[in-house]
Short mmCIF file of C-alpha atoms in Angstrom, two decimals:
data_model
loop_
_atom_site.label_atom_id
_atom_site.label_comp_id
_atom_site.label_asym_id
_atom_site.label_seq_id
_atom_site.Cartn_x
_atom_site.Cartn_y
_atom_site.Cartn_z
CA UNK F 8 -0.37 0.03 -0.23
CA UNK F 9 0.99 3.42 -0.79
CA UNK F 10 0.84 6.16 1.88
CA UNK F 11 0.51 4.14 4.81
CA UNK F 12 1.11 4.25 8.49
CA UNK F 13 2.17 1.37 10.94
CA UNK F 14 1.21 0.93 14.82
CA UNK F 15 2.68 -2.06 16.17
CA UNK F 16 1.97 -4.95 13.90
CA UNK F 17 -0.54 -3.39 11.69
CA UNK F 18 -0.10 -1.23 8.76
CA UNK F 19 -2.83 1.01 7.91
CA UNK F 20 -3.72 3.29 4.33
CA UNK F 21 -4.18 6.78 5.27
CA UNK F 22 -7.93 6.61 4.50
CA UNK F 23 -7.98 3.62 7.34
CA UNK F 24 -10.43 1.40 4.73
CA UNK F 25 -8.00 -1.13 4.69
CA UNK F 26 -5.06 -2.61 6.91
CA UNK F 27 -2.18 -5.41 6.80
CA UNK F 28 -1.50 -7.62 9.68
CA UNK F 29 1.32 -10.38 8.55
CA UNK F 30 -0.25 -11.74 5.52
CA UNK F 31 -4.15 -10.96 6.36
CA UNK F 32 -6.23 -8.10 4.66
CA UNK F 33 -8.17 -6.04 7.07
CA UNK F 34 -11.34 -3.91 6.18
CA UNK F 35 -12.96 -1.16 7.99
CA UNK F 36 -16.85 -0.21 8.14
CA UNK F 37 -17.45 3.65 8.41
CA UNK F 38 -17.89 3.78 12.33
CA UNK F 39 -14.69 1.83 12.94
CA UNK F 40 -12.69 4.13 10.39
CA UNK F 41 -13.97 7.17 12.18
CA UNK F 42 -12.73 5.46 15.53
CA UNK F 43 -9.00 4.85 14.16
CA UNK F 44 -8.77 8.13 12.88
CA UNK F 45 -9.89 9.76 16.07
CA UNK F 46 -7.37 7.46 18.16
CA UNK F 47 -4.33 7.78 16.14
CA UNK F 48 -4.70 11.49 16.11
CA UNK F 49 -4.71 11.27 20.02
CA UNK F 50 -2.05 8.72 20.83
CA UNK F 51 -2.05 8.15 24.12
CA UNK F 52 -4.83 10.76 25.40
CA UNK F 53 -7.88 9.05 27.12
CA UNK F 54 -11.02 9.64 24.75
CA UNK F 55 -14.10 9.51 27.00
CA UNK F 56 -17.44 7.84 25.37
CA UNK F 57 -18.95 11.15 25.09
CA UNK F 58 -16.18 12.14 22.70
CA UNK F 59 -16.20 8.45 20.89
CA UNK F 60 -19.92 9.42 20.70
CA UNK F 61 -19.95 12.43 19.28
CA UNK F 62 -17.30 11.52 16.70
CA UNK F 63 -19.96 8.71 15.46
CA UNK F 64 -22.93 11.34 15.55
CA UNK F 65 -22.68 12.16 12.02
CA UNK F 66 -22.26 8.21 10.85
CA UNK F 67 -24.73 6.41 11.34
CA UNK F 68 -27.26 4.22 13.54
CA UNK F 69 -24.16 2.96 15.72
CA UNK F 70 -24.44 6.11 17.93
CA UNK F 71 -25.55 4.67 21.42
CA UNK F 72 -23.58 4.51 24.76
CA UNK F 73 -23.88 0.83 24.66
CA UNK F 74 -22.44 0.19 21.45
CA UNK F 75 -19.24 2.10 22.09
CA UNK F 76 -17.77 -0.96 23.90
CA UNK F 77 -19.22 -3.45 21.62
CA UNK F 78 -17.30 -1.25 18.31
CA UNK F 79 -13.97 -0.95 20.62
CA UNK F 80 -13.89 -4.93 20.93
CA UNK F 81 -15.00 -5.51 17.64
CA UNK F 82 -11.52 -3.43 16.24
CA UNK F 83 -9.61 -5.23 18.75
CA UNK F 84 -10.81 -8.37 17.59
CA UNK F 85 -9.79 -7.11 13.77
CA UNK F 86 -6.58 -5.85 14.93
CA UNK F 87 -5.67 -8.65 16.95
CA UNK F 88 -5.26 -6.74 20.20
CA UNK F 89 -5.66 -8.50 23.35
CA UNK F 90 -8.08 -6.71 26.14
CA UNK F 91 -5.98 -7.62 28.75
CA UNK F 92 -2.86 -7.07 27.89
CA UNK F 93 -3.61 -4.26 24.74
CA UNK F 94 -0.52 -2.86 22.98
CA UNK F 95 -3.22 -0.58 20.62
CA UNK F 96 -6.76 0.10 22.24
CA UNK F 97 -6.20 -0.02 26.46
CA UNK F 98 -9.22 0.61 28.75
CA UNK F 99 -8.71 3.30 31.14
CA UNK F 100 -11.81 2.21 33.55
CA UNK F 101 -13.98 4.72 34.41
CA UNK F 102 -13.15 7.39 31.86
CA UNK F 103 -13.06 5.47 28.26
CA UNK F 104 -10.22 4.09 26.21
CA UNK F 105 -6.29 5.27 24.77
CA UNK F 106 -4.65 4.35 21.89
CA UNK F 107 -1.31 3.21 23.22
CA UNK F 108 0.93 2.68 20.46
CA UNK F 109 2.81 5.63 18.45
CA UNK F 110 3.38 5.46 14.40
CA UNK F 111 6.61 3.42 13.76
CA UNK F 112 6.84 4.57 10.06
CA UNK F 113 4.61 7.36 8.55
CA UNK F 114 5.06 8.19 4.50
CA UNK F 115 2.71 11.18 4.70
CA UNK F 116 4.48 14.04 3.54
CA UNK F 117 6.67 15.95 6.53
CA UNK F 118 7.85 19.55 6.00
CA UNK F 119 11.56 19.87 6.92
CA UNK F 120 13.88 22.68 7.69
CA UNK F 121 16.73 20.67 6.74
CA UNK F 122 17.27 16.99 6.08
CA UNK F 123 20.70 15.96 7.10
CA UNK F 124 21.33 12.80 3.95
CA UNK F 125 21.34 10.96 2.30
CA UNK F 126 24.94 9.40 3.26
CA UNK F 127 27.14 7.78 0.91
CA UNK F 128 29.59 5.43 2.11
CA UNK F 129 27.29 3.41 4.91
CA UNK F 130 27.75 0.18 3.26
CA UNK F 131 31.54 -0.24 3.92
CA UNK F 132 30.71 0.91 7.38
CA UNK F 133 28.09 -1.73 8.84
CA UNK F 134 29.68 -2.51 12.45
CA UNK F 135 30.97 1.44 12.61
CA UNK F 136 28.68 3.45 14.93
CA UNK F 137 30.57 6.62 14.60
CA UNK F 138 28.44 7.67 11.78
CA UNK F 139 24.64 7.61 13.26
CA UNK F 140 26.40 8.89 16.94
CA UNK F 141 28.12 12.03 14.88
CA UNK F 142 25.18 13.22 12.62
CA UNK F 143 22.76 12.21 15.48
CA UNK F 144 24.68 14.83 17.49
CA UNK F 145 24.60 17.13 14.37
CA UNK F 146 21.04 16.30 13.85
CA UNK F 147 20.13 17.47 17.70
CA UNK F 148 22.62 20.49 17.86
CA UNK F 149 20.79 21.87 14.96
CA UNK F 150 16.94 20.88 15.67
CA UNK F 151 17.26 22.40 19.44
CA UNK F 152 18.27 25.79 17.20
CA UNK F 153 15.28 25.91 15.04
CA UNK F 154 11.75 26.22 14.70
CA UNK F 155 9.78 23.21 16.23
CA UNK F 156 7.18 23.21 12.93
CA UNK F 157 10.53 22.93 10.77
CA UNK F 158 12.44 20.37 11.87
CA UNK F 159 15.87 19.01 11.23
CA UNK F 160 15.28 15.26 9.93
CA UNK F 161 18.36 12.59 9.66
CA UNK F 162 17.87 10.42 6.49
CA UNK F 163 20.50 7.54 6.89
CA UNK F 164 19.27 5.57 3.80
CA UNK F 165 18.29 8.54 1.78
CA UNK F 166 14.58 7.51 1.88
CA UNK F 167 12.96 11.05 2.29
CA UNK F 168 14.53 12.46 -0.24
CA UNK F 169 13.84 9.65 -2.75
CA UNK F 170 10.23 9.51 -1.62
CA UNK F 171 9.89 12.87 -2.01
CA UNK F 172 7.82 12.99 1.13
CA UNK F 173 7.16 16.38 2.14
CA UNK F 174 8.95 19.70 1.46
CA UNK F 175 11.96 20.90 2.78
CA UNK F 176 14.60 23.81 2.26
CA UNK F 177 17.99 22.26 2.89
CA UNK F 178 19.57 19.27 2.54
CA UNK F 179 22.91 18.23 4.04
CA UNK F 180 24.37 15.28 1.88
CA UNK F 181 27.40 13.11 3.85
CA UNK F 182 29.98 10.99 2.31
CA UNK F 183 32.18 9.04 3.99
CA UNK F 184 35.78 7.52 3.72
CA UNK F 185 37.29 5.70 6.39
CA UNK F 186 41.07 5.86 6.28
CA UNK F 187 43.45 3.87 9.21
CA UNK F 188 41.53 4.81 12.57
CA UNK F 189 39.88 8.10 11.17
CA UNK F 190 36.61 8.60 9.53
CA UNK F 191 36.27 11.60 7.16
CA UNK F 192 33.16 13.37 6.32
CA UNK F 193 32.48 15.38 3.78
CA UNK F 194 29.38 18.08 4.25
CA UNK F 195 27.23 19.30 1.51
CA UNK F 196 24.70 22.01 2.00
CA UNK F 197 21.89 22.36 -0.47
CA UNK F 198 19.17 24.70 -1.45
CA UNK F 199 16.86 22.00 -1.79
CA UNK F 200 14.96 23.34 -4.66
CA UNK F 201 17.49 25.22 -6.61
CA UNK F 202 20.39 22.41 -5.79
CA UNK F 203 23.16 25.58 -5.31
CA UNK F 204 25.68 24.27 -3.10
CA UNK F 205 25.66 26.63 -0.04
CA UNK F 206 28.35 25.58 2.36
CA UNK F 207 31.02 22.51 2.21
CA UNK F 208 32.92 21.46 5.35
CA UNK F 209 34.95 18.46 5.72
CA UNK F 210 35.24 16.43 9.40
CA UNK F 211 37.63 13.79 10.38
CA UNK F 212 36.17 12.02 13.35
CA UNK F 213 38.35 9.62 15.44
CA UNK F 214 37.99 6.64 17.16
CA UNK F 215 35.32 7.66 19.30
CA UNK F 216 33.48 9.33 17.03
CA UNK F 217 34.83 13.20 18.29
CA UNK F 218 35.84 15.69 15.57
CA UNK F 219 39.31 15.85 15.71
CA UNK F 220 39.68 19.46 14.72
CA UNK F 221 38.98 22.47 17.04
CA UNK F 222 35.51 22.52 15.82
CA UNK F 223 33.02 21.11 17.93
CA UNK F 224 30.12 20.00 16.57
CA UNK F 225 28.22 22.98 18.06
CA UNK F 226 30.37 24.96 15.64
CA UNK F 227 29.96 22.96 12.76
CA UNK F 228 26.10 23.54 13.35
CA UNK F 229 27.00 27.10 13.68
CA UNK F 230 28.56 27.66 10.25
CA UNK F 231 25.54 25.62 8.61
CA UNK F 232 22.91 27.75 10.03
CA UNK F 233 24.94 30.93 8.90
CA UNK F 234 25.01 29.59 5.45
CA UNK F 235 21.03 28.98 5.59
CA UNK F 236 20.44 31.97 7.40
CA UNK F 237 22.29 33.93 4.57
CA UNK F 238 20.08 31.81 1.72
CA UNK F 239 17.06 32.88 3.74
CA UNK F 240 17.54 36.31 3.78
CA UNK F 241 19.35 37.20 0.41
CA UNK F 242 17.50 34.59 -1.60
CA UNK F 243 18.98 32.95 -5.09
CA UNK F 244 19.98 36.53 -6.22
CA UNK F 245 17.66 36.62 -8.49
CA UNK F 246 13.86 38.71 -7.84
CA UNK F 247 10.96 37.55 -8.42
CA UNK F 248 7.29 39.08 -8.37
CA UNK F 249 6.27 37.54 -5.12
CA UNK F 250 9.72 38.64 -3.51
CA UNK F 251 9.18 39.72 0.05
CA UNK F 252 11.06 42.92 1.83
CA UNK F 253 14.40 42.76 2.76
CA UNK F 254 12.97 43.10 6.73
CA UNK F 255 10.52 40.53 5.97
CA UNK F 256 13.20 38.03 4.86
CA UNK F 257 15.19 38.53 7.95
CA UNK F 258 12.48 38.38 10.09
CA UNK F 259 11.18 35.12 8.36
CA UNK F 260 14.55 33.82 8.46
CA UNK F 261 14.97 34.76 12.35
CA UNK F 262 11.72 32.83 12.95
CA UNK F 263 12.99 29.35 11.00
CA UNK F 264 16.10 29.83 12.86
CA UNK F 265 15.29 30.06 16.39
CA UNK F 266 13.18 28.43 19.22
CA UNK F 267 12.94 31.58 20.69
CA UNK F 268 9.58 33.75 20.83
CA UNK F 269 11.36 36.79 20.16
CA UNK F 270 12.93 35.48 16.92
CA UNK F 271 13.79 38.90 15.17
CA UNK F 272 16.76 38.47 17.89
CA UNK F 273 18.16 35.94 15.35
CA UNK F 274 19.08 38.38 12.62
CA UNK F 275 21.08 40.24 15.40
CA UNK F 276 23.06 37.19 16.68
CA UNK F 277 23.97 35.86 12.97
CA UNK F 278 24.72 39.75 12.06
CA UNK F 279 26.81 40.05 14.92
CA UNK F 280 28.76 37.32 13.77
CA UNK F 281 28.75 38.08 10.11
CA UNK F 282 30.01 41.75 10.81
CA UNK F 283 32.75 40.36 12.86
CA UNK F 284 34.21 38.44 10.28
CA UNK F 285 33.01 41.11 7.37
CA UNK F 286 33.13 44.20 9.36
CA UNK F 287 33.16 46.52 5.73
CA UNK F 288 31.01 44.23 3.72
CA UNK F 289 28.40 46.71 2.01
CA UNK F 290 25.51 43.73 2.58
CA UNK F 291 25.84 42.90 5.94
CA UNK F 292 26.22 46.70 6.84
CA UNK F 293 22.70 47.13 4.93
CA UNK F 294 21.36 44.10 6.98
CA UNK F 295 22.35 45.76 10.12
CA UNK F 296 20.74 48.53 9.41
CA UNK F 297 17.72 46.67 8.59
CA UNK F 298 18.04 44.93 11.81
CA UNK F 299 18.35 48.20 13.70
CA UNK F 300 14.82 48.48 12.33
CA UNK F 301 13.63 45.60 13.11
CA UNK F 302 14.50 45.31 16.85
CA UNK F 303 12.24 48.81 16.95
CA UNK F 304 9.48 47.12 15.17
CA UNK F 305 9.67 43.39 16.91
CA UNK F 306 11.79 44.49 19.94
CA UNK F 307 11.87 44.42 24.00
CA UNK F 308 7.59 44.55 24.85
CA UNK F 309 9.00 45.45 28.11
CA UNK F 310 11.21 48.27 26.73
CA UNK F 311 10.03 51.29 26.34
CA UNK F 312 10.45 53.50 23.29
CA UNK F 313 11.29 57.12 23.49
CA UNK F 314 12.06 59.82 20.87
CA UNK F 315 15.39 60.16 21.77
CA UNK F 316 16.13 56.69 21.15
CA UNK F 317 14.13 56.02 17.86
CA UNK F 318 16.52 59.02 16.71
CA UNK F 319 19.31 57.58 17.81
CA UNK F 320 18.75 54.48 15.93
CA UNK F 321 17.54 56.43 13.10
CA UNK F 322 20.90 58.18 12.50
CA UNK F 323 22.66 55.11 12.68
CA UNK F 324 20.37 53.77 9.92
CA UNK F 325 21.16 56.89 7.74
CA UNK F 326 24.53 56.69 8.28
CA UNK F 327 25.07 53.22 6.93
CA UNK F 328 22.44 53.45 4.20
CA UNK F 329 24.07 56.59 2.84
CA UNK F 330 27.81 55.29 3.05
CA UNK F 331 27.23 51.97 0.79
CA UNK F 332 24.12 53.51 -1.75
CA UNK F 333 26.77 53.43 -4.40
CA UNK F 334 27.41 49.58 -3.98
CA UNK F 335 23.90 48.11 -4.44
CA UNK F 336 22.70 50.25 -7.64
CA UNK F 337 22.16 46.73 -9.18
CA UNK F 338 20.72 45.00 -6.49
CA UNK F 339 16.66 45.75 -6.80
CA UNK F 340 15.88 43.99 -3.24
CA UNK F 341 18.34 45.88 -1.58
CA UNK F 342 17.67 49.44 -3.26
CA UNK F 343 14.04 48.68 -1.93
CA UNK F 344 15.86 47.93 1.26
CA UNK F 345 17.35 51.11 1.61
CA UNK F 346 14.46 53.16 0.09
CA UNK F 347 12.20 51.70 2.90
CA UNK F 348 15.07 52.70 5.73
CA UNK F 349 15.84 55.83 4.52
CA UNK F 350 12.24 56.93 4.42
CA UNK F 351 11.40 55.41 7.97
CA UNK F 352 14.25 57.24 9.65
CA UNK F 353 11.89 60.01 9.27
CA UNK F 354 14.81 62.25 8.26
CA UNK F 355 14.18 64.19 5.28
CA UNK F 356 15.00 61.47 2.66
CA UNK F 357 11.59 61.02 0.82
CA UNK F 358 12.90 62.09 -2.86
CA UNK F 359 15.78 59.79 -2.28
CA UNK F 360 13.71 56.88 -1.36
CA UNK F 361 11.06 57.48 -4.17
CA UNK F 362 13.78 57.62 -6.60
CA UNK F 363 15.51 54.77 -5.45
CA UNK F 364 12.00 52.52 -5.32
CA UNK F 365 11.37 53.79 -8.63
CA UNK F 366 14.56 52.34 -9.96
CA UNK F 367 14.22 49.33 -8.32
CA UNK F 368 10.97 48.76 -9.92
CA UNK F 369 11.75 49.33 -13.59
CA UNK F 370 14.92 47.09 -13.53
CA UNK F 371 13.25 44.00 -11.78
CA UNK F 372 10.45 41.86 -11.42
CA UNK F 373 10.37 42.14 -7.35
CA UNK F 374 6.49 43.37 -7.35
CA UNK F 375 5.70 42.77 -4.13
CA UNK F 376 8.35 44.33 -2.29
CA UNK F 377 8.07 47.75 -4.60
CA UNK F 378 4.43 47.90 -4.22
CA UNK F 379 4.77 47.74 -0.66
CA UNK F 380 7.85 50.76 -0.29
CA UNK F 381 5.90 52.79 -3.12
CA UNK F 382 2.82 53.04 -1.57
CA UNK F 383 4.36 53.68 1.93
CA UNK F 384 5.93 57.14 -0.08
CA UNK F 385 2.97 57.43 -2.10
CA UNK F 386 1.25 58.20 1.66
CA UNK F 387 3.77 60.02 3.03
CA UNK F 388 3.81 62.67 0.28
CA UNK F 389 -0.07 62.88 0.64
CA UNK F 390 -1.37 60.68 -2.49
CA UNK F 391 -3.30 58.41 -0.38
CA UNK F 392 -5.51 56.64 -3.38
CA UNK F 393 -2.20 55.71 -5.53
CA UNK F 394 -1.14 54.32 -1.81
CA UNK F 395 -4.10 52.06 -1.54
CA UNK F 396 -4.25 51.10 -5.07
CA UNK F 397 -0.07 49.61 -4.79
CA UNK F 398 -1.34 47.58 -1.41
CA UNK F 399 -3.78 46.12 -3.43
CA UNK F 400 -1.99 45.46 -6.10
CA UNK F 401 0.88 43.64 -3.36
CA UNK F 402 -1.98 41.53 -1.24
CA UNK F 403 -2.71 40.02 -4.63
CA UNK F 404 1.12 38.37 -4.53
CA UNK F 405 1.41 37.78 -1.04
CA UNK F 406 1.27 34.44 0.69
CA UNK F 407 -1.63 33.97 2.71
CA UNK F 408 -1.27 34.26 6.74
CA UNK F 409 2.50 35.74 6.10
CA UNK F 410 4.01 38.64 8.17
CA UNK F 411 4.20 40.50 4.88
CA UNK F 412 0.54 40.06 4.76
CA UNK F 413 0.10 41.58 8.29
CA UNK F 414 2.56 44.64 7.09
CA UNK F 415 0.72 45.65 4.30
CA UNK F 416 -2.62 45.20 6.50
CA UNK F 417 -1.17 47.58 8.93
CA UNK F 418 0.12 49.94 6.24
CA UNK F 419 -3.38 50.05 4.76
CA UNK F 420 -4.67 51.14 7.76
CA UNK F 421 -2.45 53.70 8.56
CA UNK F 422 -2.74 55.21 5.27
CA UNK F 423 -6.90 55.14 5.68
CA UNK F 424 -6.54 56.51 8.92
CA UNK F 425 -4.29 59.63 7.97
CA UNK F 426 -6.55 60.17 5.06
CA UNK F 427 -9.69 60.29 7.69
CA UNK F 428 -11.51 57.64 5.66
CA UNK F 429 -13.16 56.44 9.02
CA UNK F 430 -15.73 54.01 7.24
CA UNK F 431 -13.36 52.30 5.22
CA UNK F 432 -10.82 51.99 8.10
CA UNK F 433 -13.57 50.50 10.39
CA UNK F 434 -14.41 47.88 7.79
CA UNK F 435 -10.97 47.31 7.00
CA UNK F 436 -10.00 46.59 10.61
CA UNK F 437 -12.87 44.29 11.29
CA UNK F 438 -11.71 42.35 8.36
CA UNK F 439 -8.06 42.56 9.99
CA UNK F 440 -8.89 41.64 13.07
CA UNK F 441 -11.02 38.97 12.08
CA UNK F 442 -8.02 37.03 10.56
CA UNK F 443 -5.70 37.86 13.08
CA UNK F 444 -7.14 38.52 16.37
CA UNK F 445 -4.08 38.86 18.26
CA UNK F 446 -3.26 42.16 16.19
CA UNK F 447 -6.17 43.70 17.88
CA UNK F 448 -4.94 44.34 21.33
CA UNK F 449 -1.51 45.33 19.17
CA UNK F 450 -2.88 47.98 17.20
CA UNK F 451 -6.56 48.53 18.20
CA UNK F 452 -5.51 51.81 19.94
CA UNK F 453 -3.68 53.66 17.30
CA UNK F 454 -6.96 52.49 14.58
CA UNK F 455 -9.66 53.34 17.31
CA UNK F 456 -11.95 56.21 17.11
CA UNK F 457 -10.58 59.26 18.99
CA UNK F 458 -14.67 58.55 21.08
CA UNK F 459 -16.26 56.02 23.37
CA UNK F 460 -13.51 52.53 22.97
CA UNK F 461 -15.09 49.16 22.87
CA UNK F 462 -14.67 47.70 26.58
CA UNK F 463 -11.81 45.63 25.74
CA UNK F 464 -9.59 48.15 24.26
CA UNK F 465 -10.89 50.60 27.41
CA UNK F 466 -9.85 47.44 29.86
CA UNK F 467 -6.31 47.65 27.43
CA UNK F 468 -6.27 51.60 28.35
CA UNK F 469 -7.06 51.64 31.89
CA UNK F 470 -4.26 49.00 32.63
CA UNK F 471 -1.50 51.46 30.93
CA UNK F 472 1.27 53.12 32.88
CA UNK F 473 1.83 56.53 31.84
CA UNK F 474 5.29 55.46 30.45
CA UNK F 475 3.66 53.03 28.71
CA UNK F 476 1.02 55.40 27.45
CA UNK F 477 3.66 57.55 26.52
CA UNK F 478 5.68 55.16 24.64
CA UNK F 479 2.85 54.05 22.20
CA UNK F 480 2.35 58.44 21.58
CA UNK F 481 5.87 57.93 20.76
CA UNK F 482 5.99 55.09 18.50
CA UNK F 483 2.90 56.14 16.69
CA UNK F 484 5.23 59.76 15.81
CA UNK F 485 8.24 57.50 15.22
CA UNK F 486 6.72 54.59 12.83
CA UNK F 487 4.15 56.78 11.54
CA UNK F 488 3.51 60.58 11.87
CA UNK F 489 6.69 62.54 11.40
CA UNK F 490 7.11 60.90 7.98
CA UNK F 491 4.05 62.80 6.75
CA UNK F 492 4.43 65.53 4.81
CA UNK F 493 0.76 67.35 5.43
CA UNK F 494 0.16 68.53 8.73
CA UNK F 495 -3.91 67.16 8.68
CA UNK F 496 -2.22 64.02 7.92
CA UNK F 497 -0.35 63.96 11.07
CA UNK F 498 -3.07 65.17 13.11
CA UNK F 499 -5.12 62.02 11.61
CA UNK F 500 -2.81 59.29 12.54
CA UNK F 501 -2.58 60.77 16.44
CA UNK F 502 -5.65 62.08 17.56
CA UNK F 503 -6.81 58.56 18.50
CA UNK F 504 -3.64 57.39 20.56
CA UNK F 505 -2.82 60.85 21.91
CA UNK F 506 -6.72 61.11 22.90
CA UNK F 507 -6.80 57.93 24.85
CA UNK F 508 -3.71 58.89 26.06
CA UNK F 509 -4.12 62.08 27.40
CA UNK F 510 -7.41 60.83 28.89
CA UNK F 511 -6.16 58.65 31.08
CA UNK F 512 -3.01 60.54 31.99
CA UNK F 513 -3.34 64.41 30.96
CA UNK F 514 -1.47 66.22 28.28
CA UNK F 515 1.60 65.98 29.99
CA UNK F 516 2.28 62.20 28.70
CA UNK F 517 2.57 63.38 25.15
CA UNK F 518 6.30 64.38 24.34
CA UNK F 519 6.47 68.05 23.25
CA UNK F 520 7.76 66.98 19.24
CA UNK F 521 4.31 65.29 18.64
CA UNK F 522 2.51 68.18 20.13
CA UNK F 523 4.80 70.56 17.81
CA UNK F 524 4.18 68.19 14.68
CA UNK F 525 0.51 68.52 15.43
CA UNK F 526 -0.14 71.96 16.70
CA UNK F 527 -3.75 72.01 16.19
CA UNK F 528 -4.26 68.64 17.87
CA UNK F 529 -2.34 70.49 20.71
CA UNK F 530 -4.58 73.54 20.81
CA UNK F 531 -7.72 70.98 20.87
CA UNK F 532 -6.07 69.71 24.57
CA UNK F 533 -5.22 73.27 25.52
CA UNK F 534 -1.43 72.76 24.75
CA UNK F 535 0.08 75.83 24.46
CA UNK F 536 2.99 76.11 22.46
CA UNK F 537 6.43 78.32 22.69
#
């Protein structure tokens, strides 16, 4: 049977219509298939009779409580499972039943970040445990540092690669060569799709399976991880319409290569190594500037943002980008990254950012990234209709449920808020929060009308300290309002969050730079500007 899964001595097909035990072929009724699917999806979890009845409710006639025991016993008989010494279905007295066996082999697709294998040369090393020991340790070192839902798999026989079971981003081919008492291992990291060679390493193991070089398994894993990070961030070098902006690539790479919830830190850790090795490398410097932006956008939620801190970061970003513009003229993704960085510093580079973005758009197919940057530029100079149209074009090229989609959505909401298109903004907010409920607590106070707040956002406001409220106002000013050229747009962007903060803590909670950016708003709240 193709596409099978084995529990104990029984091999099922994935529909659970058929199974094989020894030389016998088994066939299951619809009710039995329903129970099998529920059991095997909940390995070693107690399922009550009520849960089993609920699963059977739409199947047919066998839905009464007394028939549950009958069905379970009938399954046990077909599966050859002894009720007194069960290996598959156990009875949890007073509670229900539990499926005891984990899957022994499963040929369904498993998505993986990296597959270590195939391994060449094992046929000559049948009694040698060093390859298994070394590669298992390498797998553990890599898997322990990467995303939980994108595992690192060890494929000694090449079955994963050969069967094409699942999608993998990278593969690590391993070649073994024994010589004397040593075992030489050649490691070749490849992009699993393009098959480009990204990293090559040679490791020699002693008689105990320990690398003879100073490089530990941890350092070998770090080098492999660094090469994966560069490919995930830089891409294959040819821009395509669906390419995301540089900061999104870095953010996603950080999420894949980190077990931390604050995965943006991974970009900083990796870039610190890159800068140490190549301090004057243009692309590394530009990515460091991008990381500084990520640190503001996705940084420590417990660290309060001040306008002074942001200005210091913006000045560093400005210097890094301007010093290296001449070196990135032929790379559209980096040009777009530079344009966005210069725009977001709020230091008067809107015209230069527009020039760089237009140049990148005219010379490449990086449409999605270009639509995002060009839309922000159009919004900042006051052409909100053009901005919204560019965002809509970007939506068409976005991956569903991606962070880039979230970024585009917040750009769209920000532009609608700046234009004071309240009805459209409320509709767009409802759509956004329905798709991503968690974002309401992040952005709700920014996009809510300045009038009465709904109960959940009122509770959120009441939980803020004065310092936290000041930080939120500073965030709205630094990352949005100060970039907009029209005073009325700045006022619209700040009116809600400023109004909420002032209602809770008074006008002193608002930094003076914010009042000067929107003087009529200051007048509304009785603040007299010097």
